[in-house]
Coordinates of C-alpha atoms in Angstrom, one line a residue:
M22 CA -2.7 9.9 19.2
S23 CA 0.9 10.4 19.9
S24 CA 3.1 13.1 18.5
Q25 CA 3.9 13.4 15.0
D26 CA 6.8 15.6 15.0
H27 CA 9.5 13.0 14.1
S28 CA 11.6 13.9 11.0
N29 CA 11.3 10.7 9.1
Q30 CA 10.1 7.2 9.3
F31 CA 13.2 5.9 11.0
A32 CA 12.7 8.1 13.9
L33 CA 9.7 5.8 14.8
L34 CA 12.3 3.1 15.8
G35 CA 13.2 5.4 18.7
Q36 CA 9.5 5.5 20.0
R37 CA 7.8 3.0 22.1
R38 CA 4.5 2.9 20.3
F39 CA 6.4 1.5 17.3
A40 CA 9.8 0.1 18.1
P41 CA 8.8 -3.0 20.3
F42 CA 6.1 -3.9 17.7
F43 CA 8.4 -3.5 14.7
W44 CA 11.2 -5.8 16.3
T45 CA 8.7 -8.3 17.5
Q46 CA 7.2 -8.7 14.0
F47 CA 10.6 -8.5 12.4
L48 CA 11.8 -11.5 14.6
G49 CA 8.6 -13.3 14.0
A50 CA 8.9 -13.1 10.0
G51 CA 12.6 -14.1 10.3
N52 CA 11.9 -17.1 12.5
D53 CA 9.1 -18.3 10.2
N54 CA 11.5 -18.3 7.1
L55 CA 14.6 -19.6 9.1
F56 CA 12.5 -22.6 10.1
K57 CA 10.8 -23.2 6.7
F58 CA 14.0 -22.8 4.6
A59 CA 16.3 -25.0 6.9
F60 CA 13.4 -27.8 6.8
T61 CA 13.1 -27.4 3.1
V62 CA 17.0 -27.9 2.6
M63 CA 17.0 -30.8 5.1
V64 CA 14.5 -32.8 3.2
T65 CA 15.9 -31.8 -0.1
Y66 CA 19.5 -32.6 0.4
Q67 CA 20.1 -34.4 3.7
L68 CA 17.2 -36.9 4.3
Q69 CA 15.8 -39.4 1.9
V70 CA 12.1 -39.5 2.5
G71 CA 10.2 -41.9 0.0
W72 CA 6.8 -40.2 0.4
L73 CA 8.2 -36.5 0.2
P74 CA 10.5 -36.4 -2.9
P75 CA 12.8 -33.3 -3.1
S76 CA 10.9 -32.1 -6.1
L77 CA 7.7 -31.7 -4.1
A78 CA 9.1 -30.7 -0.7
G79 CA 9.0 -27.0 -1.4
L80 CA 5.6 -27.1 -2.7
V81 CA 4.2 -29.1 0.2
I82 CA 5.9 -27.1 2.8
G83 CA 4.5 -23.7 1.1
A84 CA 1.0 -25.1 0.8
L85 CA 0.9 -26.3 4.5
F86 CA 2.0 -22.8 5.6
I87 CA -0.7 -21.1 3.5
L88 CA -3.6 -23.4 4.4
P89 CA -4.2 -21.8 7.9
F90 CA -4.6 -18.4 6.2
L91 CA -7.6 -20.0 4.3
L92 CA -9.0 -21.8 7.4
F93 CA -8.4 -19.3 10.3
S94 CA -8.1 -15.7 8.8
A95 CA -11.7 -15.0 9.5
T96 CA -11.4 -16.0 13.2
S97 CA -8.2 -14.2 13.8
G98 CA -9.8 -11.0 12.4
Q99 CA -12.6 -11.2 14.8
L100 CA -10.1 -11.8 17.8
A101 CA -8.1 -8.8 16.8
D102 CA -11.1 -6.5 16.7
K103 CA -12.5 -7.9 19.9
Y104 CA -9.4 -8.0 22.2
D105 CA -6.5 -5.7 23.1
K106 CA -3.9 -6.3 20.3
A107 CA -1.1 -6.1 22.7
V108 CA -2.4 -8.9 24.6
L109 CA -2.9 -10.9 21.5
I110 CA 0.6 -10.3 20.3
R111 CA 2.0 -11.7 23.6
F112 CA -0.2 -14.7 23.3
V113 CA 1.0 -15.4 19.7
K114 CA 4.6 -15.0 20.9
W115 CA 3.9 -17.7 23.7
L116 CA 2.5 -19.9 20.8
E117 CA 5.6 -19.4 18.8
I118 CA 7.8 -20.6 21.7
A119 CA 5.6 -23.8 22.1
I120 CA 5.8 -24.5 18.4
M121 CA 9.6 -23.9 18.3
L122 CA 10.0 -26.3 21.3
V123 CA 8.2 -29.1 19.3
A124 CA 10.1 -28.1 16.1
G125 CA 13.4 -28.3 17.9
W126 CA 12.7 -31.8 18.9
G127 CA 11.6 -32.5 15.4
F128 CA 14.9 -31.2 13.9
M129 CA 17.1 -33.1 16.4
S130 CA 15.3 -36.4 15.7
Q131 CA 14.8 -35.6 12.0
H132 CA 11.1 -36.4 12.3
V133 CA 9.7 -35.1 9.2
P134 CA 5.8 -35.5 10.1
V135 CA 6.3 -33.6 13.3
L136 CA 8.1 -30.8 11.4
L137 CA 5.4 -30.7 8.7
A138 CA 2.9 -30.3 11.6
C139 CA 5.0 -27.4 12.9
V140 CA 5.0 -25.8 9.5
F141 CA 1.2 -25.7 9.7
L142 CA 1.3 -24.4 13.2
M143 CA 3.6 -21.6 12.2
G144 CA 1.2 -20.7 9.3
L145 CA -1.3 -20.5 12.1
H146 CA 1.0 -18.3 14.1
S147 CA 1.3 -15.9 11.1
T148 CA -2.5 -16.0 10.5
L149 CA -3.2 -14.9 14.0
F150 CA -0.5 -12.2 13.8
G151 CA -1.6 -10.7 10.4
P152 CA -4.7 -8.8 11.3
V153 CA -3.2 -7.6 14.6
K154 CA -0.1 -6.3 12.8
F155 CA -1.9 -4.1 10.3
A156 CA -4.7 -3.0 12.6
Y157 CA -2.2 -2.1 15.3
L158 CA -0.5 0.7 13.1
P159 CA -3.5 3.1 12.6
Q160 CA -4.2 2.9 16.4
H161 CA -0.8 4.3 17.2
L162 CA 0.2 6.3 14.0
G163 CA -1.3 9.4 12.6
E164 CA -2.4 9.8 9.0
R165 CA 0.9 11.7 8.1
E166 CA 2.9 8.6 9.7
L167 CA 0.8 5.7 8.3
T168 CA 2.7 5.5 4.9
G169 CA 6.2 5.7 6.6
G170 CA 5.1 3.1 9.3
N171 CA 3.9 0.6 6.6
G172 CA 6.9 1.3 4.7
M173 CA 9.1 0.3 7.6
V174 CA 7.0 -2.8 8.3
E175 CA 7.2 -3.9 4.7
M176 CA 10.9 -3.3 4.5
G177 CA 11.4 -5.1 7.8
T178 CA 9.4 -8.1 6.6
F179 CA 11.4 -8.7 3.5
V180 CA 14.7 -8.1 5.2
A181 CA 13.6 -10.5 7.9
I182 CA 12.6 -13.0 5.2
L183 CA 16.1 -12.6 3.5
L184 CA 18.0 -13.0 6.7
G185 CA 15.9 -16.0 7.8
N186 CA 16.5 -17.8 4.5
V187 CA 20.2 -17.1 4.4
L188 CA 20.6 -18.0 8.2
G189 CA 18.5 -21.1 7.8
G190 CA 20.6 -22.2 4.8
L191 CA 23.9 -21.6 6.7
L192 CA 22.9 -23.2 9.9
I193 CA 21.6 -26.4 8.4
A194 CA 24.5 -26.9 6.3
V195 CA 26.8 -27.3 9.3
P196 CA 27.9 -30.9 9.3
E197 CA 26.4 -33.1 12.0
L198 CA 25.3 -30.2 14.3
G199 CA 23.2 -28.2 11.7
A200 CA 19.9 -29.5 12.8
R201 CA 20.8 -28.7 16.6
Y202 CA 21.8 -25.3 15.7
V203 CA 18.7 -24.5 13.8
A204 CA 16.6 -25.9 16.8
W205 CA 18.3 -23.6 19.2
T206 CA 18.4 -20.6 17.1
C207 CA 14.5 -20.8 16.3
L208 CA 13.7 -21.1 20.1
A209 CA 16.1 -18.2 21.0
L210 CA 14.4 -15.9 18.4
A211 CA 11.0 -16.9 19.6
V212 CA 11.8 -16.2 23.2
L213 CA 13.5 -12.9 22.3
G214 CA 10.3 -11.8 20.4
R215 CA 8.3 -12.8 23.5
V216 CA 10.5 -10.5 25.6
L217 CA 10.3 -7.7 23.3
S218 CA 6.5 -7.9 23.0
Q219 CA 6.2 -7.1 26.7
W220 CA 6.9 -3.5 25.8
V221 CA 4.3 -3.2 23.1
P222 CA 1.8 -0.5 24.4
A223 CA -1.8 -1.3 25.1
S224 CA -4.0 -1.1 22.0
P225 CA -7.6 -1.2 23.2
S226 CA -10.3 -3.4 21.6
T227 CA -12.2 -1.6 18.7
D228 CA -15.2 -3.8 19.1
P229 CA -15.4 -5.3 22.7
T230 CA -19.0 -6.5 22.4
L231 CA -18.3 -8.5 19.2
R232 CA -19.5 -12.3 19.5
I233 CA -17.1 -14.5 17.8
N234 CA -18.4 -16.7 14.9
W235 CA -16.2 -19.7 15.0
N236 CA -17.5 -21.0 11.6
P237 CA -14.6 -20.2 9.2
V238 CA -16.8 -20.6 6.1
T239 CA -19.6 -18.3 7.1
E240 CA -17.3 -15.8 8.7
T241 CA -14.9 -15.6 5.7
W242 CA -18.0 -14.9 3.5
R243 CA -19.2 -12.2 5.9
N244 CA -15.7 -10.6 6.1
L245 CA -15.6 -10.4 2.1
K246 CA -19.0 -8.9 2.1
L247 CA -17.9 -6.4 4.8
A248 CA -14.9 -5.4 2.7
Y249 CA -17.1 -5.2 -0.5
G250 CA -19.1 -2.5 1.3
N251 CA -16.4 0.1 0.6
V252 CA -15.5 0.1 -3.0
A253 CA -12.1 1.8 -2.6
V254 CA -11.0 -0.5 0.1
F255 CA -12.2 -3.7 -1.6
R256 CA -10.5 -2.9 -4.9
S257 CA -7.5 -2.1 -2.8
L258 CA -7.6 -5.6 -1.3
L259 CA -7.7 -7.1 -4.8
G260 CA -4.8 -4.9 -5.9
I261 CA -2.7 -6.1 -3.0
S262 CA -3.7 -9.8 -3.5
W263 CA -2.7 -9.3 -7.2
M264 CA 0.8 -8.0 -5.9
W265 CA 1.2 -11.2 -4.0
F266 CA 0.2 -13.2 -7.1
F267 CA 2.8 -11.3 -9.0
G268 CA 5.5 -11.6 -6.6
A269 CA 4.9 -15.3 -6.0
V270 CA 5.5 -16.1 -9.7
F271 CA 9.0 -14.7 -9.4
L272 CA 9.9 -16.0 -5.9
S273 CA 8.8 -19.4 -6.9
Q274 CA 10.7 -19.4 -10.1
F275 CA 14.1 -18.2 -8.8
P276 CA 15.9 -21.5 -8.3
S277 CA 14.7 -22.7 -11.9
F278 CA 15.4 -19.4 -13.5
A279 CA 18.9 -19.2 -11.9
K280 CA 19.7 -22.7 -13.0
E281 CA 18.1 -23.3 -16.4
V282 CA 18.0 -19.8 -17.9
L283 CA 21.0 -18.0 -16.2
H284 CA 23.0 -21.1 -15.9
G285 CA 24.0 -20.3 -12.4
D286 CA 24.4 -22.4 -9.1
E287 CA 22.5 -22.2 -5.8
Q288 CA 24.4 -19.0 -4.9
V289 CA 23.0 -17.2 -7.9
A290 CA 19.4 -18.2 -6.8
S291 CA 20.3 -16.8 -3.5
L292 CA 21.6 -13.6 -5.1
L293 CA 18.3 -13.2 -7.0
L294 CA 16.4 -13.4 -3.8
V295 CA 18.7 -10.8 -2.2
V296 CA 18.2 -8.4 -5.1
F297 CA 14.6 -8.9 -5.1
S298 CA 14.2 -8.2 -1.3
I299 CA 16.5 -5.2 -1.4
G300 CA 14.3 -3.7 -4.2
I301 CA 11.1 -4.3 -2.2
G302 CA 12.8 -2.8 0.8
V303 CA 14.0 0.3 -0.9
G304 CA 10.6 0.8 -2.7
S305 CA 8.8 0.6 0.6
L306 CA 11.1 3.3 2.2
L307 CA 10.8 5.5 -0.8
C308 CA 7.0 5.8 -0.4
E309 CA 7.3 8.3 2.6
V310 CA 9.6 10.5 0.6
L311 CA 7.7 10.5 -2.5
S312 CA 4.3 10.8 -0.6
R313 CA 5.4 13.9 1.5
R314 CA 4.3 11.7 4.5
H315 CA 0.7 11.3 3.4
V316 CA -1.1 8.4 2.2
E317 CA -0.4 8.9 -1.5
I318 CA -2.1 6.4 -3.6
G319 CA -1.0 8.2 -6.8
L320 CA 2.2 6.0 -6.2
V321 CA 0.1 2.9 -6.9
P322 CA -0.2 3.4 -10.7
L323 CA 3.5 4.5 -10.9
G324 CA 4.3 1.2 -9.2
A325 CA 2.1 -0.8 -11.6
I326 CA 3.8 0.8 -14.6
G327 CA 7.3 -0.1 -13.3
M328 CA 6.3 -3.6 -12.4
S329 CA 5.1 -4.3 -16.0
V330 CA 8.0 -2.4 -17.8
F331 CA 10.6 -4.3 -15.9
S332 CA 9.0 -7.7 -16.0
I333 CA 8.8 -7.3 -19.8
D334 CA 12.4 -6.1 -20.0
L335 CA 13.5 -9.0 -17.8
Y336 CA 11.9 -11.3 -20.5
A337 CA 14.0 -9.5 -23.2
A338 CA 17.2 -9.5 -21.1
S339 CA 17.2 -13.1 -20.2
S340 CA 15.8 -14.6 -23.5
G341 CA 19.1 -14.1 -25.5
L342 CA 21.6 -15.4 -23.0
P343 CA 24.1 -18.0 -24.5
P344 CA 24.4 -21.4 -23.0
A345 CA 27.1 -21.8 -20.4
A346 CA 28.4 -24.3 -17.8
S347 CA 27.2 -23.8 -14.3
L348 CA 28.4 -20.4 -13.0
G349 CA 29.5 -19.6 -9.6
L350 CA 28.5 -16.2 -8.0
A351 CA 31.7 -14.4 -9.0
E352 CA 31.5 -15.7 -12.6
F353 CA 27.8 -14.7 -12.9
V354 CA 28.4 -11.1 -11.6
R355 CA 31.4 -10.6 -13.8
D356 CA 29.3 -10.9 -17.0
P357 CA 27.8 -7.5 -17.9
A358 CA 25.0 -9.4 -19.6
H359 CA 23.7 -10.3 -16.2
W360 CA 23.7 -6.8 -14.9
R361 CA 20.6 -5.9 -16.9
V362 CA 18.8 -9.1 -15.4
M363 CA 19.8 -7.9 -11.8
A364 CA 18.8 -4.2 -12.6
D365 CA 15.4 -5.4 -13.9
L366 CA 14.8 -7.6 -10.8
T367 CA 15.7 -4.8 -8.4
L368 CA 13.5 -2.3 -10.3
L369 CA 10.4 -4.5 -10.7
S370 CA 10.6 -5.2 -6.9
L371 CA 11.2 -1.6 -6.1
F372 CA 8.0 -0.6 -8.0
A373 CA 6.3 -3.4 -6.3
G374 CA 7.0 -1.8 -3.0
L375 CA 5.7 1.6 -4.3
Y376 CA 2.6 -0.3 -5.5
S377 CA 1.8 -2.1 -2.1
V378 CA 2.7 0.2 0.7
P379 CA 0.0 3.1 -0.3
M380 CA -2.7 0.4 -0.8
Y381 CA -2.1 -1.0 2.8
A382 CA -2.1 2.4 4.3
L383 CA -5.3 3.3 2.2
I384 CA -7.1 0.1 3.7
Q385 CA -6.1 1.1 7.2
L386 CA -7.2 4.6 6.9
R387 CA -10.6 4.1 5.1
S388 CA -11.8 0.9 7.0
Q389 CA -14.1 1.4 9.8
P390 CA -11.9 1.1 13.0
S391 CA -14.3 -1.5 14.6
H392 CA -14.1 -3.7 11.5
R393 CA -10.5 -3.0 10.6
A394 CA -8.8 -6.3 11.5
R395 CA -11.6 -8.3 9.8
I396 CA -11.0 -6.3 6.7
I397 CA -7.3 -7.2 6.9
A398 CA -8.3 -10.8 7.6
A399 CA -10.3 -10.7 4.3
N400 CA -7.1 -9.4 2.6
N401 CA -5.2 -12.4 3.9
I402 CA -7.8 -14.8 2.6
L403 CA -7.6 -13.3 -0.8
N404 CA -3.8 -13.1 -0.8
A405 CA -3.7 -16.9 0.0
L406 CA -6.3 -17.7 -2.8
F407 CA -4.3 -15.4 -5.3
M408 CA -1.0 -17.3 -4.4
I409 CA -2.6 -20.7 -4.9
A410 CA -4.0 -19.4 -8.3
S411 CA -0.3 -18.1 -9.1
A412 CA 1.1 -21.6 -8.4
L413 CA -1.5 -23.2 -10.6
G414 CA -1.3 -20.6 -13.2
V415 CA 2.5 -21.0 -13.5
G416 CA 2.4 -24.7 -13.5
L417 CA -0.1 -24.6 -16.5
L418 CA 2.0 -22.1 -18.5
L419 CA 5.1 -24.2 -18.1
K420 CA 3.2 -27.4 -19.0
L421 CA 1.9 -25.7 -22.2
G422 CA 5.5 -25.4 -23.1
L423 CA 6.4 -21.8 -22.1
T424 CA 9.8 -20.9 -20.8
I425 CA 10.4 -19.2 -17.7
P426 CA 11.3 -15.8 -19.3
Q427 CA 8.0 -16.2 -21.3
V428 CA 6.0 -16.7 -18.1
F429 CA 7.6 -13.3 -16.7
L430 CA 6.4 -11.8 -20.0
V431 CA 2.9 -13.1 -19.6
V432 CA 2.7 -11.9 -16.0
G433 CA 4.1 -8.4 -16.9
L434 CA 1.4 -8.0 -19.7
L435 CA -1.4 -9.4 -17.3
N436 CA -0.2 -6.9 -14.7
A437 CA -0.8 -4.0 -17.0
V438 CA -4.3 -5.4 -17.8
V439 CA -5.2 -5.9 -14.1
A440 CA -3.8 -2.6 -13.1
A441 CA -5.9 -0.7 -15.9
Y442 CA -9.0 -2.5 -14.7
I443 CA -8.5 -1.6 -11.1
F444 CA -7.7 2.1 -11.8
L445 CA -10.9 2.5 -14.0
L446 CA -12.9 0.8 -11.3
V447 CA -11.6 3.2 -8.7
P448 CA -10.7 6.3 -10.5
E449 CA -9.1 7.9 -7.4
Y450 CA -5.9 6.0 -8.0
L451 CA -5.7 7.5 -11.6
L452 CA -6.6 11.0 -10.3
R453 CA -4.1 11.0 -7.6
F454 CA -1.5 9.7 -10.2
V455 CA -2.3 12.8 -12.3
A456 CA -2.1 15.1 -9.4
F457 CA 1.2 13.3 -8.4
I458 CA 2.8 13.9 -11.8
A459 CA 1.5 17.5 -11.9
T460 CA 2.8 18.5 -8.5
R461 CA 6.3 16.9 -9.0
I462 CA 7.0 17.4 -12.8
V463 CA 4.9 20.3 -14.0
Y464 CA 5.1 22.4 -10.9
R465 CA 7.2 22.4 -7.6
F466 CA 4.3 22.2 -5.3
E467 CA 4.5 23.3 -1.6
V468 CA 1.7 22.9 0.9
R469 CA 1.7 25.0 4.0
G470 CA -0.8 24.6 6.8
E471 CA -1.8 21.2 5.7
Q472 CA -2.8 20.2 9.1
H473 CA -5.8 22.5 8.7
I474 CA -7.3 20.2 6.0
P475 CA -9.5 17.7 7.9
T476 CA -8.6 14.0 7.7
E477 CA -12.1 12.9 8.7
G478 CA -15.6 14.4 8.9
P479 CA -17.4 16.8 6.5
A480 CA -16.1 20.2 5.7
V481 CA -16.3 22.8 3.0
L482 CA -13.1 24.0 1.3
V483 CA -13.1 27.4 -0.2
C484 CA -10.2 28.5 -2.6
N485 CA -9.3 31.3 -5.0
H486 CA -9.8 30.2 -8.7
V487 CA -6.6 30.9 -10.7
S488 CA -6.3 28.2 -13.4
F489 CA -7.9 25.1 -15.0
V490 CA -5.8 22.7 -12.8
D491 CA -6.6 24.3 -9.5
A492 CA -8.7 21.0 -8.6
V493 CA -5.7 18.9 -9.5
L494 CA -3.4 20.6 -7.2
L495 CA -5.9 20.6 -4.4
M496 CA -6.4 16.8 -4.9
A497 CA -2.7 16.5 -4.3
A498 CA -2.7 18.5 -1.2
S499 CA -5.5 16.5 0.5
P500 CA -5.1 13.3 2.3
R501 CA -8.7 12.3 1.2
P502 CA -10.9 12.7 -1.8
I503 CA -12.6 16.0 -2.5
R504 CA -15.6 16.6 -4.5
F505 CA -15.6 19.9 -6.4
I506 CA -18.3 22.1 -7.5
M507 CA -17.3 23.5 -10.9
D508 CA -18.5 25.6 -13.8
H509 CA -20.4 23.3 -16.3
R510 CA -18.4 24.7 -19.1
I511 CA -15.0 23.2 -17.8
F512 CA -16.5 19.8 -18.5
Q513 CA -16.3 20.6 -22.4
I514 CA -12.6 20.8 -22.4
P515 CA -10.8 17.7 -23.9
V516 CA -9.0 15.7 -21.2
L517 CA -9.5 18.0 -18.3
G518 CA -13.4 17.5 -18.8
W519 CA -13.0 13.8 -18.8
L520 CA -10.7 14.0 -15.7
F521 CA -13.1 16.1 -13.7
K522 CA -16.1 13.7 -14.6
L523 CA -13.8 10.8 -13.3
A524 CA -13.4 12.7 -10.1
K525 CA -17.3 13.0 -9.8
A526 CA -17.0 16.9 -9.9
I527 CA -20.4 18.5 -9.6
P528 CA -21.3 20.8 -12.6
I529 CA -23.0 24.1 -11.8
A530 CA -24.5 26.8 -14.1
P531 CA -25.9 30.3 -13.3
Q532 CA -29.4 30.1 -11.9
G533 CA -30.7 32.3 -14.8
E534 CA -29.0 30.2 -17.4
N535 CA -30.0 26.7 -16.3
P536 CA -32.1 26.5 -13.0
A537 CA -32.2 22.7 -13.1
V538 CA -28.4 22.3 -13.2
Y539 CA -28.1 25.0 -10.5
E540 CA -30.5 23.3 -8.0
R541 CA -29.0 19.9 -8.8
A542 CA -25.5 21.1 -7.9
F543 CA -26.6 22.3 -4.5
Q544 CA -28.6 19.0 -3.9
Q545 CA -25.5 17.0 -4.7
A546 CA -23.4 19.3 -2.5
R547 CA -25.7 18.5 0.4
E548 CA -25.4 14.9 -0.2
V549 CA -21.5 15.0 -0.2
L550 CA -21.6 16.6 3.2
A551 CA -24.2 14.3 4.6
D552 CA -21.9 11.4 3.7
G553 CA -19.1 13.0 5.7
E554 CA -17.0 14.0 2.6
L555 CA -15.0 17.1 1.7
L556 CA -16.6 19.6 -0.6
C557 CA -14.5 22.3 -2.4
I558 CA -16.1 25.4 -4.0
F559 CA -14.5 28.3 -5.8
P560 CA -16.8 31.1 -4.6
E561 CA -15.5 33.5 -7.3
G562 CA -17.6 31.6 -9.8
A563 CA -15.0 31.8 -12.6
I564 CA -11.3 31.7 -13.2
T565 CA -9.6 35.1 -12.7
R566 CA -8.8 37.1 -15.8
D567 CA -6.5 39.6 -14.2
G568 CA -4.8 37.5 -11.3
R569 CA -6.7 39.4 -8.7
L570 CA -9.0 37.9 -6.0
G571 CA -12.6 38.5 -7.2
E572 CA -15.8 39.0 -5.0
F573 CA -17.2 35.9 -3.3
K574 CA -20.8 34.8 -4.2
G575 CA -23.4 33.7 -1.9
G576 CA -23.8 30.1 -2.9
I577 CA -21.8 28.9 0.0
M578 CA -24.4 30.4 2.4
K579 CA -27.1 28.2 0.7
I580 CA -25.0 25.1 1.5
L581 CA -24.2 26.1 5.2
E582 CA -28.0 26.8 5.8
T583 CA -28.6 23.1 5.6
H584 CA -25.2 21.6 6.7
P585 CA -23.5 23.9 9.1
V586 CA -20.0 22.2 8.8
P587 CA -16.5 23.9 9.3
V588 CA -15.2 25.9 6.5
V589 CA -11.4 25.9 5.6
P590 CA -10.1 28.8 3.5
L591 CA -7.4 27.9 1.0
A592 CA -5.2 30.1 -1.2
L593 CA -3.3 29.0 -4.3
Q594 CA -0.1 31.2 -4.8
N595 CA 2.0 32.0 -7.9
L596 CA -0.3 30.0 -10.3
W597 CA -1.1 33.2 -12.2
G598 CA 0.8 33.4 -15.4
S599 CA 1.3 29.6 -15.7
F600 CA 0.1 27.7 -18.8
F601 CA -3.3 26.8 -17.4
S602 CA -4.1 30.3 -16.2
R603 CA -5.8 32.9 -18.3
V604 CA -2.9 35.4 -18.5
N605 CA -3.2 37.6 -21.7
G606 CA -6.8 36.6 -21.8
T607 CA -6.5 32.9 -22.9
A608 CA -5.3 29.8 -21.2
M609 CA -3.3 26.8 -22.5
T610 CA -1.9 28.5 -25.6
R611 CA 1.9 28.8 -24.8
P612 CA 3.4 25.7 -23.3
F613 CA 6.4 26.2 -20.9
R614 CA 5.5 29.8 -20.6
R615 CA 7.3 29.6 -17.3
G616 CA 9.4 26.5 -17.8
L617 CA 9.0 23.3 -15.8
F618 CA 9.2 23.0 -12.1
T619 CA 7.6 26.5 -11.5
R620 CA 7.1 27.1 -7.8
V621 CA 3.5 27.2 -6.8
A622 CA 2.0 26.8 -3.3
L623 CA -1.3 26.1 -1.4
V624 CA -1.8 27.8 2.0
A625 CA -4.5 26.3 4.2
G626 CA -5.9 28.5 7.1
T627 CA -7.6 27.6 10.3
A628 CA -11.2 26.3 9.9
L629 CA -14.0 28.8 10.5
A630 CA -17.2 28.1 12.3
P631 CA -20.1 28.0 10.0
D632 CA -22.0 30.8 11.6
S633 CA -19.1 33.1 11.1
A634 CA -18.4 32.1 7.5
S635 CA -19.9 34.9 5.3
P636 CA -18.7 35.5 1.7
A637 CA -17.0 38.8 2.8
V638 CA -15.2 37.1 5.8
L639 CA -14.0 34.2 3.7
R640 CA -12.8 36.4 1.1
D641 CA -10.7 38.4 3.6
H642 CA -9.3 35.2 5.1
V643 CA -8.3 33.8 1.6
G644 CA -6.8 37.3 0.7
A645 CA -4.8 37.2 4.0
L646 CA -3.5 33.7 3.1
L647 CA -2.5 34.9 -0.4
A648 CA -0.4 37.7 1.2
T649 CA 1.6 35.2 3.4

C-alpha cells in the first residue's frame, strides 16, 4: 500500500497510482456522453428517420446503452477478479478506439443502424470498465483515502458527463461539418485515453485461479447470492441502486420539466443538467472533509434526508409558477422565483453525492478482495434494473395524470420510506449518523493516534468509562463497527438503551448478581473475536463518579485466555463534567452544562501483545494516554 500522507483528495491527482486511472476513466465517461448526446441531437433535429421518431430516440439510445449492463456485468466482474486490472483497462481502451472508428464512419455517412450498434458497444465498453474501476481503488488506496478517492471519481464522472453533453451538443450543431467534428473528437478522446492508460500501475489479480462462467444468467444469479452473503454490503448495493433510480427520474425529466413547467428553452434544460452535475460533484468532494478521511457511513442518512427535503421543496417551488412564453437562459435566471428551483436542484444533488460516495467506499472496504469486482458487477446489474424500473414507474405516473412536479414529490416521499427501510435493516448507518451528529454538534471531537485502531482483524479495545455516550464517541472514531460489552442497567435508559441494543452491545452483570448474563457475555465476546471483529470493554466496570480512573477488573484476562488478540488502550479526555457524565452525582440533569461544541478527545495508544496485557499494565497505559 502506498503512502497516505497527502494533505487532501486533490493531492492524489499528483500521484501515479491515481492520476492516470482518474484521467482515463474521466475521458471514457466524457466520450460516452459526447457520442450519445451528439447522436441523440442528430436523430432528433437533423435527420428524418421514419422508424426512429424523435420522441423515441432518447429512450431507444438509453435502453441500448443499458442493455449490456444486464447481459455482461456478471462476465466483466469475473474478468476483473481474474486478470490484472491495468491490463484490462488498456484492453477496454483499445476496444473504445475500435468502436469510435466505426462510429466515426457512421456519423459521416449518417448511418443510423451503425450508430445504434455503436451505442450498444459503448455500453459494453462501460460494462467492462465498471467493475475494474471500483475494484482498482481499494488495491491502491488506504482506508483513509478511500472516501476521498471515490469522491474524486464520482465528481470526475459527473463533470465528464456534463462536458461530454455540452461538447457533443455544440459540435453536432456546426452546420455541414458537425458530424465530422464529432467523429474526429470521439476518436481523439479514445486515443488519448489509451495513451494515458499506459501509465496505470499494475493491479495484480485477486483470484487468478477463477474459472470463468460464460453463462450470464447463472453467473448473475451467483453474483447476487455472493453479495447477499454480507448483509451490510448487499443493503448498500440496494441503497446505491436506489440512488440511480432517484437520479434517473430527475435526469430523464429535465427537458420536459424545463419546457412544460419552467417555460424555458433548450438552454434552460442544459442549465438544469449543469446545476445537477455541480451539486453531485460538490457533494462527492465534501465527503472527505466531513468524514475526516475515513469511510464515514454516517453521511448516508444525512444525504437521504437532504434528498427527500429538497425533492419535496422542488415540488413546492415549481408548482405555483405562472404561465409564460418560452424563456431564454437570461430571462429565466433573472426571475427570483426560479432561484429557489435551482437551489433545490443543487442541494438535492449535493446530498445525493453525500449519500452515494460512502456507500461505494463501504462496499469496496467490506467486500472480500477476491470477489470484489464480482460484487461491483452485481451492483451494476441492480443499477440497470432500478433505472429501467425508474423509467417504467415515471411513465406510469405521468400516464395516470400526475404532473412532473408531482412525480418529484412522489419520488421524494418514496426516498424517505426506502431510506428508513434500509437504515432499520442495517442499523450501522443509523448508529454512525447519531455518532456523526454527536461528534460534530454536541462535541468538537478530536481523535489522536487513530492509526492504532485496527482496520482489519480481531482486537480488544479497552477504554476509561466517563459517560453514558462513551460508546457513541468510540463508534465515531473507528473506521469499522465495534461490539461493546456494557453494564446491563444501561439498556434500561430511554433512547440510549434502544441505541445500544441496535448496536448489538453485549449486556453484562456481576457474576454474583446474575451468573447466566455474566457467562453469556463472555461467550458472545469470544464469538465476536472469532468472527474477526473489534470488541470494546470498559474494564473499570462502571462509569466514574469522581472523574478519576478506577481500578481495572480482571474480566479481560478471561477473554484473552481463549482468544489471544492484540489489545489497544484508549483514553477519552475532557468528557468529565459534560451532560452525560456523573458530575455532581447524577448524569443528564443539566443540559448545556458546558454549552455546545465542547472539546473532547480520544487518544489511541500502540497495541499491546495479549501476553503482556494485564489489568494493571492496561490501566497504566490508559492513564498515560489521559495525561498526554
